[in-house]
């Protein structure tokens, strides 16, 4: 131990939770049922709550007596175009109502009707799936996190903020802890643990103040640790206001809002007469991209068709960011969100690629777990409230399992030579001359954000972008420099983002079909014979290999027979892109 302490600050625990968002908080709460020393570390401020704190606090739930897990599962298999891990989805859905009840017990409040019943909003024109919104609207995420942090405090869960974890430690193939550094003072940390949970959330592109903490952490750390990752061809494309941020278009559209083009047309009626705009943003953004090529942009959200009681329900309240935005728009810019047509745009947010793990979160490495959005779950088409649902259900399950594992294990010794090498490599960018990480990040965005790469994918554009990403990987990433620990954190984030961007392109090229959130303009049809499978990535030496894993429909409850994307018909896009 003396030698280790010469390398950095040594911290011991039974269960180490990497990530202090909603997933990590649930992991810690449930792990504490089995062991004494549970520690959450997060690169953000202590107890900030991750992306969940900025959310609307809504979650999908199978609420008795009218809902059933089987009905919801059928909806998701259909919605995901068959690319659904039905065993995992069954676990998520069947645990959703227990989480809702536990949140209520902890003091969280959902919107209810006059009889006190939970008030759900239908999602994506699906037959059964609904999400339940926290109250007051605009404060849900903050209030949810506050309830979970309070429970962690009551249970004695330790939390440390401003620590970026960079690598997983192993001994004999088993996880033994992790290393990282303080992003303020640069102190090197060595975490000794009997089980480790990756609860890092999405790997994103730091697109705005609302999502600027999403980086490539889970994919980067997972691959270096020897884990497999999947779903990397699926990046989340969202529709957002051009000039400000807003949470909740998953509520606006089913309540009567419409997206219109510059001519005032509800343009999605052309591409899906059944759903129109009341559908997933990936289908809407395809329509927007085509309309823009036809000269029919820009695009506007028109909320004037919403009922007054619906407007009241989703008007931001309280003193958090949504209410601040809403009142500043009205008072300073003269924009009324619900009465004026405000310009919106397509907006690439993050990758939904994640780590491969079983239903309990255990990865192929004993003692190393992945939970919530750090793991792979869906092909990026989304229903409102599903992220908070899966993060809380899976966080609860993974926390228990990691706690049970830690309780059954002795702490394996840490490898001093491994830690020394990791420490030396980590701090190489500090103080040297080089490129600011922000410049490299902008180059990544330029490569992967183009509409013919992110939305109307095609081989020519993907190969062009991949060539640029290879140049970024070989020439720019190794030259990034950091003037202090804060910018070292930025360097590591951008390293992960560049990796995710390149893998997005490689996997998108590999999947020669269109399915769910992935659209190939040069392969616009679904191909079940060759592509009812997941694309899996793993690291071999200095290279990352891609392969296929078939969806085991023969052992699942539901055989896919109908597909959500069949409700859409787009023109031959390659003619526009020529």
XYZ file of C-alpha atoms in Angstrom:
578
model
C 0.000 0.000 0.000
C 2.879 2.343 0.722
C 4.062 2.216 -2.883
C 0.558 2.823 -4.183
C 0.181 5.873 -1.956
C 3.301 7.307 -3.542
C 1.468 7.221 -6.883
C -1.747 8.894 -5.762
C -4.684 9.070 -3.374
C -5.854 5.525 -2.551
C -9.580 5.126 -1.807
C -11.069 1.799 -0.701
C -14.669 0.703 -1.075
C -16.760 -2.404 -1.595
C -18.688 -1.152 -4.643
C -17.415 1.648 -6.862
C -20.099 3.404 -8.939
C -18.667 5.445 -11.801
C -21.253 8.092 -12.661
C -23.487 10.078 -10.333
C -26.583 10.409 -12.483
C -29.932 8.747 -11.907
C -28.519 5.317 -12.807
C -25.555 5.676 -10.481
C -27.705 6.898 -7.600
C -29.998 3.869 -7.889
C -26.994 1.546 -8.190
C -25.575 2.935 -4.965
C -28.883 2.812 -3.075
C -29.415 -0.858 -3.888
C -25.771 -1.904 -3.466
C -25.921 -0.496 0.067
C -28.416 -3.267 0.946
C -25.529 -5.764 0.742
C -22.279 -3.974 1.630
C -21.132 -1.115 3.841
C -18.805 0.942 1.672
C -20.437 2.209 -1.511
C -18.791 5.096 -3.348
C -20.062 7.226 -6.246
C -17.509 9.189 -8.267
C -18.519 11.662 -10.954
C -16.639 14.143 -13.115
C -19.278 16.782 -12.379
C -20.065 18.475 -9.077
C -20.991 16.174 -6.218
C -24.707 15.309 -6.233
C -25.477 17.205 -9.440
C -27.378 14.200 -10.775
C -26.125 13.966 -14.356
C -28.387 14.413 -17.360
C -31.360 13.316 -15.278
C -31.213 16.594 -13.371
C -31.862 18.480 -16.620
C -34.702 16.209 -17.732
C -38.436 16.636 -17.383
C -38.548 13.822 -14.844
C -40.929 11.729 -16.967
C -40.758 7.955 -17.170
C -42.450 5.118 -18.994
C -44.373 2.804 -16.700
C -46.507 -0.309 -16.909
C -49.205 0.849 -14.497
C -51.827 -1.634 -13.272
C -54.609 -2.493 -13.613
C -54.957 -1.393 -17.235
C -51.406 -1.921 -18.503
C -49.534 -5.159 -19.095
C -45.860 -5.889 -19.682
C -46.737 -8.141 -22.617
C -48.682 -5.391 -24.397
C -45.875 -2.875 -23.888
C -43.307 -5.421 -25.092
C -45.247 -5.983 -28.317
C -45.275 -2.227 -28.881
C -41.503 -1.995 -28.449
C -40.716 -4.967 -30.722
C -42.859 -3.286 -33.392
C -41.398 0.175 -32.718
C -37.799 -1.089 -32.850
C -38.403 -2.878 -36.179
C -37.614 -6.190 -34.474
C -34.161 -5.101 -33.240
C -35.190 -5.570 -29.621
C -33.545 -7.508 -26.800
C -36.846 -8.870 -25.564
C -35.413 -10.443 -22.419
C -33.849 -7.147 -21.334
C -36.956 -5.182 -22.294
C -39.120 -7.569 -20.263
C -36.932 -6.863 -17.226
C -37.150 -3.091 -17.727
C -40.896 -2.976 -18.245
C -41.793 -5.405 -15.474
C -39.774 -3.344 -12.980
C -41.093 0.067 -14.019
C -44.081 0.331 -11.689
C -42.030 -0.723 -8.670
C -39.711 2.202 -9.389
C -42.645 4.601 -9.735
C -43.975 3.477 -6.353
C -40.560 3.753 -4.755
C -40.082 7.261 -6.136
C -43.439 8.285 -4.671
C -42.370 6.792 -1.337
C -39.211 8.916 -1.493
C -41.300 12.061 -2.009
C -41.352 12.422 -5.796
C -44.601 13.647 -7.341
C -46.151 12.716 -10.684
C -48.970 14.539 -12.467
C -52.305 12.893 -11.669
C -55.901 13.265 -12.810
C -58.840 14.444 -10.683
C -59.147 10.988 -9.093
C -55.474 10.867 -8.139
C -54.528 8.362 -10.843
C -51.242 8.736 -12.700
C -51.818 10.724 -15.882
C -49.982 9.200 -18.841
C -49.275 10.727 -22.251
C -49.441 8.293 -25.225
C -46.180 7.959 -27.112
C -45.429 7.784 -30.855
C -48.958 6.624 -31.735
C -48.229 3.264 -30.097
C -51.204 1.333 -28.780
C -50.144 1.037 -25.150
C -46.923 2.870 -24.206
C -47.341 5.992 -22.089
C -45.023 8.194 -20.092
C -45.791 9.794 -16.742
C -44.594 13.335 -16.058
C -43.196 14.746 -12.862
C -44.755 17.826 -11.313
C -44.339 20.735 -11.448
C -43.428 20.534 -15.142
C -39.909 21.815 -15.717
C -38.749 20.790 -12.234
C -39.165 17.014 -12.473
C -35.550 16.060 -13.118
C -34.189 18.270 -10.367
C -36.770 16.998 -7.886
C -36.173 13.356 -8.797
C -32.427 13.702 -8.285
C -32.997 15.488 -4.966
C -35.073 12.540 -3.702
C -32.381 10.036 -4.698
C -29.506 12.080 -3.273
C -31.398 12.439 -0.001
C -31.800 8.651 0.148
C -28.083 8.149 -0.558
C -27.280 10.556 2.252
C -29.594 8.701 4.619
C -27.982 5.368 3.767
C -24.434 6.647 4.117
C -23.393 6.358 0.465
C -20.120 8.212 -0.088
C -19.954 10.627 -3.031
C -17.003 12.430 -4.565
C -17.358 15.013 -7.327
C -14.924 16.434 -9.874
C -13.190 13.073 -10.374
C -12.792 11.728 -13.898
C -12.271 7.973 -14.025
C -10.170 6.925 -17.002
C -9.381 3.213 -16.710
C -10.580 -0.006 -15.072
C -8.073 -2.029 -13.046
C -8.010 -5.831 -13.329
C -6.241 -8.762 -11.720
C -6.435 -12.201 -13.274
C -9.205 -11.028 -15.584
C -11.372 -9.677 -12.731
C -12.145 -6.023 -12.008
C -10.339 -4.723 -8.927
C -10.956 -0.982 -9.117
C -10.240 2.032 -11.284
C -7.992 5.055 -11.652
C -8.755 8.681 -12.392
C -7.874 12.235 -11.445
C -9.267 15.345 -9.800
C -10.255 17.721 -12.596
C -9.479 20.771 -10.438
C -6.143 20.039 -8.750
C -4.926 17.101 -10.872
C -4.468 14.669 -7.985
C -4.269 11.065 -9.210
C -6.791 8.684 -7.628
C -6.577 4.915 -7.191
C -9.877 3.242 -6.332
C -9.802 -0.218 -4.800
C -13.118 -2.087 -5.057
C -14.530 -5.590 -5.109
C -17.033 -4.678 -7.803
C -17.220 -1.749 -10.217
C -20.271 -0.331 -11.997
C -20.009 1.760 -15.160
C -22.971 4.163 -15.001
C -21.569 6.873 -17.232
C -24.534 7.526 -19.464
C -24.514 8.423 -23.141
C -21.516 8.926 -25.364
C -22.325 12.222 -27.037
C -20.871 15.203 -28.866
C -21.206 17.981 -26.225
C -23.778 19.767 -28.345
C -25.242 22.431 -26.032
C -25.474 23.501 -22.428
C -28.266 20.987 -21.945
C -26.136 18.048 -23.139
C -22.587 19.333 -22.953
C -21.518 16.726 -20.388
C -22.270 13.759 -22.671
C -18.919 12.536 -23.965
C -17.452 9.246 -25.171
C -16.610 7.862 -21.751
C -18.469 4.571 -21.540
C -17.458 3.351 -25.013
C -13.830 4.440 -24.633
C -13.371 2.975 -21.145
C -15.313 -0.166 -22.033
C -13.299 -1.017 -25.127
C -9.974 -0.417 -23.374
C -11.094 -2.697 -20.547
C -11.766 -5.485 -23.052
C -15.557 -5.239 -23.251
C -17.774 -5.514 -26.309
C -19.985 -2.614 -27.404
C -22.902 -2.519 -29.829
C -25.503 -0.307 -31.565
C -22.831 2.174 -32.631
C -24.558 2.912 -35.949
C -27.465 4.422 -34.041
C -26.971 8.092 -33.163
C -29.821 10.060 -31.605
C -31.068 12.772 -33.967
C -33.527 15.105 -32.278
C -35.609 18.070 -33.345
C -34.917 21.123 -31.223
C -35.526 24.882 -31.266
C -32.879 26.704 -33.260
C -32.201 29.496 -30.770
C -32.787 27.910 -27.372
C -33.177 24.587 -25.574
C -36.436 22.838 -24.719
C -37.335 19.589 -23.002
C -40.435 17.676 -23.988
C -41.278 17.475 -27.690
C -42.304 13.906 -26.803
C -45.172 15.583 -24.913
C -45.939 18.396 -27.353
C -46.564 16.256 -30.441
C -49.079 13.784 -28.976
C -50.902 16.720 -27.365
C -51.560 18.411 -30.707
C -48.433 20.350 -31.725
C -47.325 20.091 -35.378
C -44.096 20.570 -37.310
C -44.625 22.690 -40.426
C -42.364 23.798 -43.264
C -41.844 27.310 -44.629
C -45.062 26.976 -46.635
C -47.028 26.194 -43.489
C -47.549 22.578 -44.574
C -47.618 19.718 -42.085
C -45.029 18.089 -44.321
C -44.905 14.754 -42.492
C -48.439 14.044 -43.688
C -46.839 13.388 -47.095
C -44.409 10.818 -45.711
C -46.727 9.181 -43.179
C -50.439 9.945 -43.557
C -51.075 7.674 -40.546
C -48.769 9.363 -38.013
C -47.924 12.746 -39.503
C -45.648 14.603 -37.079
C -46.707 12.550 -34.058
C -43.777 10.200 -34.349
C -40.109 9.772 -33.539
C -37.698 12.608 -34.479
C -35.647 10.300 -36.716
C -38.581 9.969 -39.087
C -39.398 13.681 -38.816
C -35.776 14.727 -39.389
C -35.663 12.618 -42.575
C -38.704 14.499 -43.782
C -37.054 17.796 -42.812
C -33.862 16.907 -44.697
C -35.814 16.011 -47.836
C -37.978 19.128 -47.566
C -34.844 21.256 -47.186
C -33.393 19.715 -50.363
C -36.665 20.644 -52.102
C -36.314 24.242 -50.883
C -39.117 24.045 -48.321
C -37.166 24.952 -45.188
C -36.898 26.287 -42.524
C -39.218 24.462 -40.133
C -41.421 25.534 -37.248
C -43.159 24.038 -34.234
C -46.801 25.102 -34.225
C -48.445 24.592 -30.818
C -51.622 26.521 -31.583
C -53.629 23.306 -31.978
C -53.033 22.236 -28.378
C -55.910 22.396 -25.903
C -55.595 25.020 -23.118
C -55.397 22.328 -20.429
C -52.567 20.620 -22.341
C -50.679 23.904 -22.645
C -51.070 24.444 -18.906
C -49.777 20.948 -18.147
C -46.531 21.384 -20.139
C -45.859 25.056 -19.384
C -42.579 25.162 -17.408
C -42.923 26.132 -13.767
C -40.526 26.763 -10.914
C -37.108 28.376 -11.177
C -35.091 25.883 -13.215
C -33.653 26.217 -16.719
C -36.884 25.475 -18.615
C -38.870 28.160 -16.827
C -35.990 30.622 -17.212
C -35.927 29.933 -20.958
C -39.681 30.210 -21.264
C -39.915 33.573 -19.491
C -36.854 35.056 -21.197
C -38.251 34.123 -24.595
C -41.496 35.870 -23.760
C -40.232 38.865 -21.795
C -36.973 39.668 -23.601
C -37.505 38.402 -27.154
C -41.266 38.655 -27.474
C -41.602 34.969 -28.393
C -44.598 33.087 -27.049
C -43.710 29.401 -27.187
C -47.303 28.192 -27.419
C -48.789 30.971 -29.593
C -45.991 31.721 -32.072
C -44.478 29.460 -34.696
C -40.850 29.109 -33.587
C -38.060 27.762 -35.766
C -36.817 24.242 -35.017
C -34.017 22.187 -36.518
C -32.598 18.667 -36.620
C -29.861 18.185 -34.068
C -27.545 15.183 -33.579
C -27.208 14.548 -29.853
C -25.360 11.364 -28.950
C -24.700 7.715 -29.673
C -26.985 5.113 -28.134
C -24.193 2.575 -28.527
C -23.299 0.903 -25.274
C -21.556 -1.901 -23.469
C -22.729 -5.487 -23.850
C -23.983 -6.917 -20.545
C -26.534 -9.427 -19.304
C -29.923 -8.471 -17.869
C -28.328 -7.899 -14.447
C -25.619 -5.656 -15.866
C -22.728 -8.118 -15.551
C -20.223 -7.809 -18.388
C -17.829 -10.468 -19.664
C -15.332 -9.289 -17.001
C -16.152 -10.653 -13.520
C -16.806 -7.840 -11.068
C -17.381 -5.236 -13.781
C -20.972 -4.151 -14.396
C -22.607 -1.729 -16.832
C -25.953 -0.084 -16.193
C -28.401 2.449 -17.556
C -27.300 4.269 -20.681
C -23.736 2.969 -20.368
C -25.054 -0.311 -21.745
C -26.747 -1.015 -25.043
C -30.547 -0.914 -24.987
C -32.262 0.366 -28.135
C -31.905 1.308 -31.839
C -32.282 5.028 -30.996
C -35.980 5.500 -31.820
C -37.328 6.849 -28.575
C -40.449 7.233 -26.478
C -40.648 9.979 -23.876
C -39.586 8.843 -20.427
C -37.901 5.628 -21.536
C -34.388 6.717 -20.529
C -35.384 7.469 -16.947
C -37.342 4.219 -16.863
C -34.460 2.021 -17.993
C -31.854 3.952 -15.984
C -33.775 3.507 -12.745
C -34.899 -0.088 -13.242
C -31.509 -1.295 -14.458
C -29.661 0.830 -11.902
C -31.696 -0.803 -9.150
C -31.044 -4.327 -10.464
C -27.358 -3.778 -11.205
C -26.756 -2.177 -7.821
C -28.145 -5.217 -6.020
C -26.134 -7.640 -8.146
C -22.904 -5.670 -7.771
C -23.466 -5.503 -4.024
C -24.055 -9.252 -3.833
C -20.935 -9.897 -5.908
C -18.791 -7.640 -3.725
C -20.095 -9.303 -0.575
C -18.997 -12.708 -1.883
C -15.474 -11.643 -2.906
C -12.163 -10.872 -1.285
C -10.372 -7.780 -2.541
C -7.751 -8.800 -5.084
C -4.414 -6.968 -4.940
C -3.851 -4.075 -7.314
C -1.074 -4.220 -9.900
C 1.354 -1.415 -9.117
C 3.102 -1.631 -12.495
C -0.225 -1.284 -14.333
C -1.194 1.747 -12.260
C 2.175 3.384 -12.780
C 1.914 2.975 -16.555
C -1.630 4.338 -16.639
C -0.623 7.330 -14.540
C 2.292 8.167 -16.812
C 0.214 7.966 -19.967
C -2.683 9.940 -18.478
C -0.765 13.148 -17.816
C 1.184 13.275 -21.097
C -0.960 16.077 -22.629
C -0.508 18.420 -19.646
C 1.805 21.344 -20.273
C 2.913 20.430 -23.774
C 2.426 22.477 -26.934
C -0.411 21.256 -29.080
C -4.009 21.575 -30.233
C -6.830 22.644 -27.888
C -9.412 19.861 -27.516
C -12.192 22.252 -28.569
C -10.667 22.509 -32.046
C -10.536 18.742 -32.425
C -14.122 18.452 -31.196
C -15.287 20.916 -33.841
C -13.564 18.869 -36.542
C -15.380 15.751 -35.323
C -18.700 17.583 -35.458
C -18.013 18.809 -38.987
C -17.362 15.235 -40.070
C -20.402 13.521 -38.535
C -23.095 16.221 -38.343
C -23.761 16.634 -42.078
C -27.306 15.690 -43.077
C -26.041 13.113 -45.625
C -23.991 11.459 -42.858
C -26.266 11.757 -39.824
C -29.747 11.565 -41.391
C -29.735 10.551 -45.084
C -26.757 8.214 -44.798
C -25.103 6.929 -47.970
C -21.845 5.214 -48.809
C -20.200 8.129 -50.586
C -20.822 10.578 -47.757
C -19.988 8.062 -45.018
C -16.662 7.169 -46.668
C -15.784 10.850 -47.045
C -16.569 11.442 -43.373
C -14.634 8.322 -42.349
C -11.559 9.557 -44.193
C -11.800 12.785 -42.209
C -12.242 10.893 -38.926
C -9.178 8.743 -39.639
C -7.209 11.946 -40.190
C -8.511 13.300 -36.871
C -7.584 10.053 -35.085
C -4.067 9.878 -36.549
C -3.048 13.530 -36.735
C -5.116 15.627 -34.333
C -6.025 13.501 -31.296
C -2.360 12.619 -30.481
C -1.456 16.328 -30.570
C -4.115 17.543 -28.136
C -2.701 19.528 -25.237
C -4.000 20.578 -21.827
C -2.886 23.605 -19.847
C -4.353 22.259 -16.588
C -6.386 19.311 -15.187
C -9.676 20.797 -16.379
C -8.477 20.751 -19.963
C -6.990 17.307 -19.471
C -10.560 16.200 -18.793
C -11.576 17.866 -22.066
C -8.799 16.040 -23.937
C -9.977 12.682 -22.622
C -13.586 13.504 -23.458
C -12.695 14.441 -27.027
C -10.568 11.317 -27.420
C -13.664 9.274 -26.573
C -15.924 11.393 -28.780
C -13.594 10.940 -31.757
C -13.652 7.183 -31.197
C -17.456 7.135 -31.046
C -17.692 9.279 -34.177
C -15.459 6.942 -36.153
C -17.263 3.820 -34.955
C -20.600 5.421 -35.846
C -19.388 5.789 -39.424
C -17.905 2.295 -39.645
C -21.010 0.623 -38.260
C -23.282 2.778 -40.449
C -21.334 1.665 -43.516
C -21.559 -1.949 -42.426
C -25.352 -1.980 -41.940
C -26.531 -1.989 -45.549
C -30.230 -1.544 -44.857
C -32.619 0.890 -43.142
C -34.122 0.051 -39.749
C -35.484 2.088 -36.829
C -33.207 5.114 -36.291
C -30.736 4.104 -39.037
C -31.580 5.211 -42.591
C -29.385 4.434 -45.582
C -30.561 6.447 -48.570
C -28.762 3.956 -50.825
C -30.299 0.970 -48.992
C -33.751 2.315 -48.042
C -35.380 -1.077 -47.426
C -35.247 -3.299 -44.363
C -33.312 -6.576 -44.873
C -34.229 -9.143 -42.224
C -32.341 -11.938 -43.946
C -28.966 -10.245 -43.495
C -29.503 -7.555 -40.881
C -31.856 -8.697 -38.133
C -28.773 -8.580 -35.944
C -26.686 -6.302 -33.774
C -23.298 -4.994 -34.846
C -20.769 -5.758 -32.112
C -17.391 -4.037 -31.721
C -14.387 -5.199 -29.712
C -10.757 -4.217 -29.507
C -7.951 -6.435 -30.814
C -4.583 -4.829 -30.145
C -4.636 -1.367 -31.696
C -7.616 -2.129 -33.918
C -11.367 -2.354 -33.351
C -13.174 -5.182 -35.101
C -16.848 -5.220 -36.050
C -19.009 -8.320 -36.250
C -22.627 -9.472 -36.185
C -24.761 -11.002 -33.420
C -28.128 -12.299 -34.686
C -31.295 -11.379 -32.812
C -32.372 -14.744 -31.312
C -36.019 -14.444 -32.321
C -36.454 -18.216 -32.082
C -36.190 -18.050 -28.286
C -38.158 -14.831 -27.809
C -41.842 -14.523 -26.933
C -42.687 -12.307 -29.880
C -41.813 -13.007 -33.499
C -41.538 -9.693 -35.391
C -44.235 -9.617 -38.056
C -44.964 -5.909 -38.427
C -42.604 -2.953 -38.379
C -43.074 0.671 -37.364
C -40.956 2.035 -40.222
C -43.367 0.501 -42.751
C -45.690 3.417 -41.942
C -43.338 5.824 -43.762
C -42.659 6.347 -47.444
C -39.902 8.704 -48.583
C -38.910 9.560 -52.164
C -35.733 8.152 -53.691
C -33.367 10.337 -51.747
C -30.220 9.506 -53.724
C -31.650 11.501 -56.623
C -31.534 14.605 -54.417
C -28.026 13.858 -53.140
C -26.436 13.246 -56.558
